[in-house]
PDB file of C-alpha atoms and ligand atoms in Angstrom:
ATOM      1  CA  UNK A 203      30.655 -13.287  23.834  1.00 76.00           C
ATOM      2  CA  UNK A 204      34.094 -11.703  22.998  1.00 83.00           C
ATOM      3  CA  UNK A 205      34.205 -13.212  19.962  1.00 83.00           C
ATOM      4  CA  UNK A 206      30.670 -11.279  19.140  1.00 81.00           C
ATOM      5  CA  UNK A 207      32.557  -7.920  20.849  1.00 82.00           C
ATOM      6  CA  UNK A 208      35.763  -8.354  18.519  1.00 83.00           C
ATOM      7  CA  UNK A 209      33.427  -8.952  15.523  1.00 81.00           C
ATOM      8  CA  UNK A 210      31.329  -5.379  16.719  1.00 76.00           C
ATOM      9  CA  UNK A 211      34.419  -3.625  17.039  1.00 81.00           C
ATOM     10  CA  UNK A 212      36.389  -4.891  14.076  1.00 80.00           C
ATOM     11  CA  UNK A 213      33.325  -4.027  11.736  1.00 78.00           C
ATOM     12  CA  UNK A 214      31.272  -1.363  12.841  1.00 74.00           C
ATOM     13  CA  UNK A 215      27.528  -0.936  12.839  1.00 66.00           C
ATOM     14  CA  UNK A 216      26.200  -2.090   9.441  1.00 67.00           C
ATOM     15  CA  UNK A 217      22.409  -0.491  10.258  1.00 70.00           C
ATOM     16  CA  UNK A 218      21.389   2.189   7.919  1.00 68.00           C
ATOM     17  CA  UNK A 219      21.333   5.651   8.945  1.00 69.00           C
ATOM     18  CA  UNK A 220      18.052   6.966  10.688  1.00 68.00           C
ATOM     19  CA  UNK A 221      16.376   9.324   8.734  1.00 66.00           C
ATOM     20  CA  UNK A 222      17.156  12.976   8.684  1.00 69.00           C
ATOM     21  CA  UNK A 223      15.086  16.706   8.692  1.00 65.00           C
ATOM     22  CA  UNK A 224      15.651  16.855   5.350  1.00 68.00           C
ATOM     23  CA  UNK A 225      14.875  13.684   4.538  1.00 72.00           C
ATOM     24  CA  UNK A 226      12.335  13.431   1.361  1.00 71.00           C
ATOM     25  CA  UNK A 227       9.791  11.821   3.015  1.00 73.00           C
ATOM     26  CA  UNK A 228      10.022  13.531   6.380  1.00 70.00           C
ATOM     27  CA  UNK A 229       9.535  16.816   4.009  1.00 70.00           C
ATOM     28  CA  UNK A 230       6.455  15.358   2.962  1.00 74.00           C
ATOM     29  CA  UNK A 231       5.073  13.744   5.683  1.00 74.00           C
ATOM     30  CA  UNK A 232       3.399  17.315   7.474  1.00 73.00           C
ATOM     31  CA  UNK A 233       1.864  17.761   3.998  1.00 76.00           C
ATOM     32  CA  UNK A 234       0.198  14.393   3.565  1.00 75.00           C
ATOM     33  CA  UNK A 235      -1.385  14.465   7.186  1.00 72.00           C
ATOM     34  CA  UNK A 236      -2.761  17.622   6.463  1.00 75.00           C
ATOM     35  CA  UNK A 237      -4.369  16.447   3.172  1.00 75.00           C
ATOM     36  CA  UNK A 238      -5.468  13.557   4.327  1.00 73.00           C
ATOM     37  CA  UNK A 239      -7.702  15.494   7.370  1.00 72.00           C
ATOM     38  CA  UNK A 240      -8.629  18.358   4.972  1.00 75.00           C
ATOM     39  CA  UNK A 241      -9.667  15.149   2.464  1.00 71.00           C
ATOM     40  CA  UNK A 242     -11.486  12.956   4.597  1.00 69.00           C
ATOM     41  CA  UNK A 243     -11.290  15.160   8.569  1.00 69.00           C
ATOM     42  CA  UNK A 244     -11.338  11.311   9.949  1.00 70.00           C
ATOM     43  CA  UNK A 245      -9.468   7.680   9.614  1.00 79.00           C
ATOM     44  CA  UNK A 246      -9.641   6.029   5.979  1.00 89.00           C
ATOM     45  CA  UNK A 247     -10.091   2.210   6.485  1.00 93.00           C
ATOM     46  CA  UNK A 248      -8.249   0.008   3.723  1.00 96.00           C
ATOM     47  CA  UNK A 249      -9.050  -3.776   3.033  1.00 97.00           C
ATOM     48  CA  UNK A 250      -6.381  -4.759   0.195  1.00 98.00           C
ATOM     49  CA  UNK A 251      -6.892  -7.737  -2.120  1.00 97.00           C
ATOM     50  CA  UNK A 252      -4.198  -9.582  -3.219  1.00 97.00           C
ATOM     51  CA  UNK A 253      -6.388 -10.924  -6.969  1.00 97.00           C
ATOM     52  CA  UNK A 254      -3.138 -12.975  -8.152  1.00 95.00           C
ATOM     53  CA  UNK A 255      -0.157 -10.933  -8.007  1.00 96.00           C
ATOM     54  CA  UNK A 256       4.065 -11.760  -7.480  1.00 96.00           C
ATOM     55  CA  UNK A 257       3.656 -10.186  -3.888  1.00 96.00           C
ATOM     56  CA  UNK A 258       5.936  -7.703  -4.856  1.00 96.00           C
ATOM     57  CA  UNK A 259       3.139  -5.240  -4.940  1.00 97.00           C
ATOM     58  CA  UNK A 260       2.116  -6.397  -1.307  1.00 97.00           C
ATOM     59  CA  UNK A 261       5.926  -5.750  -0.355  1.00 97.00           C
ATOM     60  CA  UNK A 262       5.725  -1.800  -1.304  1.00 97.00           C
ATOM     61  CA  UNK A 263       1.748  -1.841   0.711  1.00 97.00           C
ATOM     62  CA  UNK A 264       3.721  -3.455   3.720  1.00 96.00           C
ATOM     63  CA  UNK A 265       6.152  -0.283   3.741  1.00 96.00           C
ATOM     64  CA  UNK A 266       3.723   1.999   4.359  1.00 95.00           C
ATOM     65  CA  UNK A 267       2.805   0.442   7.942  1.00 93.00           C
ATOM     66  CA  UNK A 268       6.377   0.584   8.699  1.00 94.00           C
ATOM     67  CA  UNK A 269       7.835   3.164  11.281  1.00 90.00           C
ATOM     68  CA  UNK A 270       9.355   5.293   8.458  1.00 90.00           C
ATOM     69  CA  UNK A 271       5.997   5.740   6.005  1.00 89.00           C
ATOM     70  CA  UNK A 272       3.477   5.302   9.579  1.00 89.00           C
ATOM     71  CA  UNK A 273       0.662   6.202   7.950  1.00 89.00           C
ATOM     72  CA  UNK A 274      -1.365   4.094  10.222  1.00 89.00           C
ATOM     73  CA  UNK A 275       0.072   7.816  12.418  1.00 85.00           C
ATOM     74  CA  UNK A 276      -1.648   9.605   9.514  1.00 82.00           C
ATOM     75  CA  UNK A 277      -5.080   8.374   9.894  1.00 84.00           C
ATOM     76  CA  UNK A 278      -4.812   5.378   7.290  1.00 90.00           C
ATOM     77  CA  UNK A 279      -5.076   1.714   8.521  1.00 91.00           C
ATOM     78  CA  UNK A 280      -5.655  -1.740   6.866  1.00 96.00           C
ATOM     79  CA  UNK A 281      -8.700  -3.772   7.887  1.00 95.00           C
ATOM     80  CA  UNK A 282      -8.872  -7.215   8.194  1.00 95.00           C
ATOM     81  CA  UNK A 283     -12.913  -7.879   6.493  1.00 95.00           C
ATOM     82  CA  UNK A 284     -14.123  -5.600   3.576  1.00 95.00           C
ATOM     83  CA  UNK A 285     -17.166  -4.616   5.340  1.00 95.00           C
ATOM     84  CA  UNK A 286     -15.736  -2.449   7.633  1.00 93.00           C
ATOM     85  CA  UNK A 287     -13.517  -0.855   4.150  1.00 94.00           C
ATOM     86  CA  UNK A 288     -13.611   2.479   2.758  1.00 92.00           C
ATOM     87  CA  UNK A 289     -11.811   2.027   0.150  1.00 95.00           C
ATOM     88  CA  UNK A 290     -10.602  -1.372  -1.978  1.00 97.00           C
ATOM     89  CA  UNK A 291      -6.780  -1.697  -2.604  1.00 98.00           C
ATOM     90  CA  UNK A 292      -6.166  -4.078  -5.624  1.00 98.00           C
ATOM     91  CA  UNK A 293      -3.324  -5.966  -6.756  1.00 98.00           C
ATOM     92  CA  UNK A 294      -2.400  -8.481  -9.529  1.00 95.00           C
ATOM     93  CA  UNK A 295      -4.332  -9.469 -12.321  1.00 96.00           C
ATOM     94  CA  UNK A 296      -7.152 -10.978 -11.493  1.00 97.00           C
ATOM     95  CA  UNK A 297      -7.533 -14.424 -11.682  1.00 97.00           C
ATOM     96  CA  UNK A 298     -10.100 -16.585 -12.413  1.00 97.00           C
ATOM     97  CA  UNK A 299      -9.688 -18.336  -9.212  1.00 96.00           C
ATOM     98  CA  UNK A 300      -9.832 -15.192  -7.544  1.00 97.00           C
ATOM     99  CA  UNK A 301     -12.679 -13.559  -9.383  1.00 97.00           C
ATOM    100  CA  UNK A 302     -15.537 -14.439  -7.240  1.00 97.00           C
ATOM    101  CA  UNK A 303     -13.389 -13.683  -4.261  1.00 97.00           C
ATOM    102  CA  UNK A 304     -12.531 -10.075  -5.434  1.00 97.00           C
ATOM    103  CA  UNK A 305     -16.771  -9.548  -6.545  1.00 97.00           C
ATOM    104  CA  UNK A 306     -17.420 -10.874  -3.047  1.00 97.00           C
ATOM    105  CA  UNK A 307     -15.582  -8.386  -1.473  1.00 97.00           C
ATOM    106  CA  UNK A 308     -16.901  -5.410  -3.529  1.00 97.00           C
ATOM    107  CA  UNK A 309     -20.282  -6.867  -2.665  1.00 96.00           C
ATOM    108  CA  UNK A 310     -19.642  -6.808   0.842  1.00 96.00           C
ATOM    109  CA  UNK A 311     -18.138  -3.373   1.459  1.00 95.00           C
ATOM    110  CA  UNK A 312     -20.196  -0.278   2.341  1.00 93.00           C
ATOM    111  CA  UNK A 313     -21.004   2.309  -0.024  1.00 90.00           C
ATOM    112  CA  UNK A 314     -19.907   4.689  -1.053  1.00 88.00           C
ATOM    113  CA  UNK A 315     -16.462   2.546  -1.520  1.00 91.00           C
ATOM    114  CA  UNK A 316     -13.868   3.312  -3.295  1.00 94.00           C
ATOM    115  CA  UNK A 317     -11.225   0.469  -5.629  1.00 97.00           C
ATOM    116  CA  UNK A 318      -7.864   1.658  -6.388  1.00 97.00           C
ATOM    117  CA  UNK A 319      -5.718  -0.937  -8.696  1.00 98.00           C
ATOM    118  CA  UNK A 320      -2.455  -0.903  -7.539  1.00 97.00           C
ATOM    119  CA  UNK A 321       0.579  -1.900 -10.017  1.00 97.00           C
ATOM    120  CA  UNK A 322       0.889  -2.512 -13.319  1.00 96.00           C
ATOM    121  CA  UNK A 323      -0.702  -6.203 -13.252  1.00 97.00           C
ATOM    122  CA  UNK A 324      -4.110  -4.470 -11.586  1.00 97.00           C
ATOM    123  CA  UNK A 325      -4.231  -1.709 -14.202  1.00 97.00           C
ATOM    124  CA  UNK A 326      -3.595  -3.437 -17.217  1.00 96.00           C
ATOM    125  CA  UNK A 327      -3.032  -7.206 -16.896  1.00 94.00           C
ATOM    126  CA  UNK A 328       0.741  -6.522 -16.878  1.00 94.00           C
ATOM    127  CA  UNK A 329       2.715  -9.185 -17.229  1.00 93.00           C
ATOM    128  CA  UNK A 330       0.519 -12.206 -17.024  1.00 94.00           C
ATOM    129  CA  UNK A 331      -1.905 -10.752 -19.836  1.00 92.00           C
ATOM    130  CA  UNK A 332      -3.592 -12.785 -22.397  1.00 91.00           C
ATOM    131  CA  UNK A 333      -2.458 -15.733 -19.747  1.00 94.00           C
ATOM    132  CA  UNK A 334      -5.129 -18.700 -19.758  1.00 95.00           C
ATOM    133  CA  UNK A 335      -5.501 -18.336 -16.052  1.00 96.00           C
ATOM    134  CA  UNK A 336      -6.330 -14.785 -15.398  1.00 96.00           C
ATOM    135  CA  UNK A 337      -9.494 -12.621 -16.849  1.00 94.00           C
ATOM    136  CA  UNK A 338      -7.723  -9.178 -16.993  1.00 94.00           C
ATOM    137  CA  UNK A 339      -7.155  -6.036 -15.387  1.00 97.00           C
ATOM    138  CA  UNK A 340      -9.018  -4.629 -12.021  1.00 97.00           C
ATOM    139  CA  UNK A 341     -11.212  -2.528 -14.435  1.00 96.00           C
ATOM    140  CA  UNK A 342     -12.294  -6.160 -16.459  1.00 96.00           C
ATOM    141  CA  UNK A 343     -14.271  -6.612 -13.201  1.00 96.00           C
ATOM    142  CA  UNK A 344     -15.208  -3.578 -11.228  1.00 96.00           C
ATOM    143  CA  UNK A 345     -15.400   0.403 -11.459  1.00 96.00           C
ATOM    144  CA  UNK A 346     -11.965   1.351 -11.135  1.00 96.00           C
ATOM    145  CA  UNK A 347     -11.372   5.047  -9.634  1.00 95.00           C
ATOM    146  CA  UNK A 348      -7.613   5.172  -9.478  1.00 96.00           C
ATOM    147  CA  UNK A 349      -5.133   3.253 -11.328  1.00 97.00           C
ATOM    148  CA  UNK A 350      -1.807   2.738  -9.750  1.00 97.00           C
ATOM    149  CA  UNK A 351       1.149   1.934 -12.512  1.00 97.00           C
ATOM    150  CA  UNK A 352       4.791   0.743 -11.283  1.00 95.00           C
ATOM    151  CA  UNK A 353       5.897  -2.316 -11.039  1.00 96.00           C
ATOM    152  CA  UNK A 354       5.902  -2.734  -8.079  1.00 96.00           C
ATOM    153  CA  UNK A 355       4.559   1.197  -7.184  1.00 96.00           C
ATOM    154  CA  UNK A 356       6.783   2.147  -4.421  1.00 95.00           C
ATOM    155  CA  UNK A 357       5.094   3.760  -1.436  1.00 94.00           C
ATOM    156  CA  UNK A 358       4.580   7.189  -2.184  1.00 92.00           C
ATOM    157  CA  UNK A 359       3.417   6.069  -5.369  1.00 94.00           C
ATOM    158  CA  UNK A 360       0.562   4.353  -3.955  1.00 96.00           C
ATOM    159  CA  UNK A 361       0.063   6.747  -0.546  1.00 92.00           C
ATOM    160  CA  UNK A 362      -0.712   9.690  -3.650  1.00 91.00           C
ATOM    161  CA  UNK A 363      -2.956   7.177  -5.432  1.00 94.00           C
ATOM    162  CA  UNK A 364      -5.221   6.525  -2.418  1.00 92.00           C
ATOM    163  CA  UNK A 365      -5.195  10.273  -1.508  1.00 89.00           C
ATOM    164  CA  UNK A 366      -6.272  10.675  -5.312  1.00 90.00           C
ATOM    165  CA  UNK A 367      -9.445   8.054  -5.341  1.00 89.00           C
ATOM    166  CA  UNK A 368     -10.495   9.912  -1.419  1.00 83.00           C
ATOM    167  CA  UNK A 369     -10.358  13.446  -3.298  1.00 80.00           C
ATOM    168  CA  UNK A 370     -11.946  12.488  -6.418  1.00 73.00           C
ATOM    169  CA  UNK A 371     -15.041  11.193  -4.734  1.00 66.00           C
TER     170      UNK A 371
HETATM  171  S1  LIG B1598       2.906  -5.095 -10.895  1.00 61.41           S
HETATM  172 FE1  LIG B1598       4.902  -6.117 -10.757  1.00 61.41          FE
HETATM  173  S2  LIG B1598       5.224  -6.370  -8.539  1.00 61.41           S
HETATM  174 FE2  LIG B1598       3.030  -5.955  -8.821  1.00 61.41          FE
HETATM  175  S3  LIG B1598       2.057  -7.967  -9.006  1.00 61.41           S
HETATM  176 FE3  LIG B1598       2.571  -7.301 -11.085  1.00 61.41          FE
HETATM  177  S4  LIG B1598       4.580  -8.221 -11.523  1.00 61.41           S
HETATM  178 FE4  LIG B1598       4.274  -8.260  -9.288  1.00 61.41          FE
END
């Protein structure tokens, strides 16, 4: 125990710092919630499929249910079966392993629906293409309304990509 106090006091918190006014995101957080309800005036329902990416995309995705991006607060949530989806959040190349899974999934969600591809491997193959185990991009497979590039996208990236597919629809 003072061992652990001497530590604390010798070096200090090492937590980052929380997050100011003027803050970028905090700056731009009144504007998204206010698109979002002009865009869609009620909760957008997200089932993301990972088709064969690093997970790096699904690292970036994760962020935005944290406390800082909350946009779970903003009338965006993840849902665990595609039939209860708005909208189709893609990642990876798709595999061949995972192709019937991903066609599955479109079949099953309610129209109108939406599929956004979401980093580089999902819009163009990235990486892995012309590999022997995947068939291609997102777009090889289904209709493809917004394409997502970064690799991975980071949040914002990917929070103005699905508020793109909601408004072009
Ligand atoms: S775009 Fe980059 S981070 Fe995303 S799955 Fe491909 S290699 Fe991984």
């Amino acid at each position: 125990m003072w061992q652990l106090i001497r530590q604390f006091a010798r070096t200090g918190h090492s937590d980052e710092p929380a997050p100011t006014a003027e803050d970028a995101w905090r700056n731009e957080e009144q504007k998204v919630r206010r698109e979002i309800l002009d865009l869609l005036g009620r909760a957008l329902c997200i089932r993301q499929i990972d088709a064969g990416s690093c997970n790096g995309c699904e690292l970036e995705i994760h962020a935005l249910n944290n406390p800082y991006y909350n946009i779970e607060g903003l009338g965006i949530r993840f849902v665990a079966s595609p039939r209860h989806a708005d909208l189709l959040l893609v990642t990876g190349p798709v595999t061949l392993n995972m192709k019937a899974a991903v066609l599955a999934a479109y079949d099953a969600t309610p129209a109108p629906k939406l599929v956004v591809a979401a980093g580089e491997c999902a819009c163009t193959g990235g990486i892995f293409s012309g590999s022997y185990a995947v068939c291609g991009p997102v777009s090889s497979i289904l209709p493809v309304d917004v394409a997502i590039p970064g690799c991975p996208p980071p949040p914002v990236d990917l929070l103005r990509g699905i508020l793109t597919a909601c408004r072009a629809r």
